[in-house]
Amino acid sequence: MQSDSGLPAGKVASTDIAIVGGGMVGAALAALLAHAEPDWSITLLEAFPLPDDHAPAYQPSYDDRSTAIAHGSVLLLQQVGVWAQLREYATAIEQVHVSDKGHLGGTLIDRHQVGVDALGYVIPNAWIGRVLIQHLRTLPNVTLVSPAHVRQLKPVADGAELIVEMAGQQSVVHTQLAVIADGAQSALRASLGIDVDRKDYQQTAIVTNISLSQPHQGVAYERFTDEGPMAMLPLGGSVEGCTSALVWTQPKALADEVLALSDEAFLSRLQQRFGFRLGPLTGVGKRDSYALQLSVAKEQVRSSVVVMGNAAHFLHPVAGQGFNLALRDCAALAATLKPAGDRPLGQLALLQQYLKQQALDQQATIHFSDQLTRLFSSSGLPQAALRGLGFVGLECVPPAKQWLAMQTMGNASRQVVL
């Protein structure tokens, strides 16, 4: 068993692959790489203390939020042997109900229509983090280093060197391949001069858990309003659960006002926007918020460097595509590196091969998320008419509805087998 460790101060440590960022993407990547090739040495560097069996999960990725794990992502998590544990606190999505407030039309995607046990699952982030980190601690070729701040990444002739600070002392980690997975505001990415294309949606996501007066029956709701989209995702571990995870998009100008409402006023306003599909809403948990934008790194690979996760592409949460796309990126990178043989893992041609394989998936998913956000964040008549026609088309043209189901399930791209 491999436990968390430090680095020898003032000395050089060597590893095949160094991952900067121990959030959901970094931890999942480490698990996928270790599964693909047990002979690789993998070092995961995280600035915050990592969760364990007894301490709280301090890592910011593992907060009170929940994540919708698409069907395609489940297949990848099964391959690395963590799905059985994740499933303990996962709530199956039996149906996805899409509607547009104030307009006729809507669509319902049912798991029976596509022949799967579930369209996806909703899992609390804290549990995802705990399971992934526990799994990594059992792998002999993975070393966890935290809390450790990577102050600099320097390309060298045979790879890259990371300047790492722990407890006020600096060490050097030499690696064939450095993966930057430290979030949308990655300082390390910026230090390399890698710019991003940004689109500010002028929206804020309010995230909390909502108590319901009746079971959610495993239905995930995507509700589009003139203020922006909202999602209510089933929690509680079964169709009898009476809690949903809320992601409520607000215009920036209104977000502080909504956050400041009393619990009673907040629920009343939410009820008015969402309706009574889940009966009267009875309680609200701790509320958090974050600004929404689309950001895409202009470079994702350089010699000995890969940018992944939110550092590579940060999407609007409306379609639940962000983590699932990142997980497919991770699997594709592992599959590309696996047959590398004696070639250096950071060889630019090899990394460009990975990016070429993932380019279509990334472009399609980013476009889908962005267009959905733009179309469903306007109360204008043309957009409303298009939404109505789109819903009608989905119900009348089975292939269109099947495509939407595949996109929602994360099955629209090729499946990777490690």
CSV table of N, CA and C in Angstrom, one decimal, residues 101 196 384:
chain,number,residue,atom,x,y,z
A,101,LYS,N,-39.8,26.9,-19.2
A,101,LYS,CA,-40.8,27.6,-18.4
A,101,LYS,C,-41.5,28.6,-19.3
A,196,VAL,N,-6.0,31.4,-22.9
A,196,VAL,CA,-7.3,30.7,-23.0
A,196,VAL,C,-8.3,31.6,-23.8
A,384,ALA,N,-37.2,31.3,-28.2
A,384,ALA,CA,-38.3,30.5,-27.7
A,384,ALA,C,-38.9,29.7,-28.7
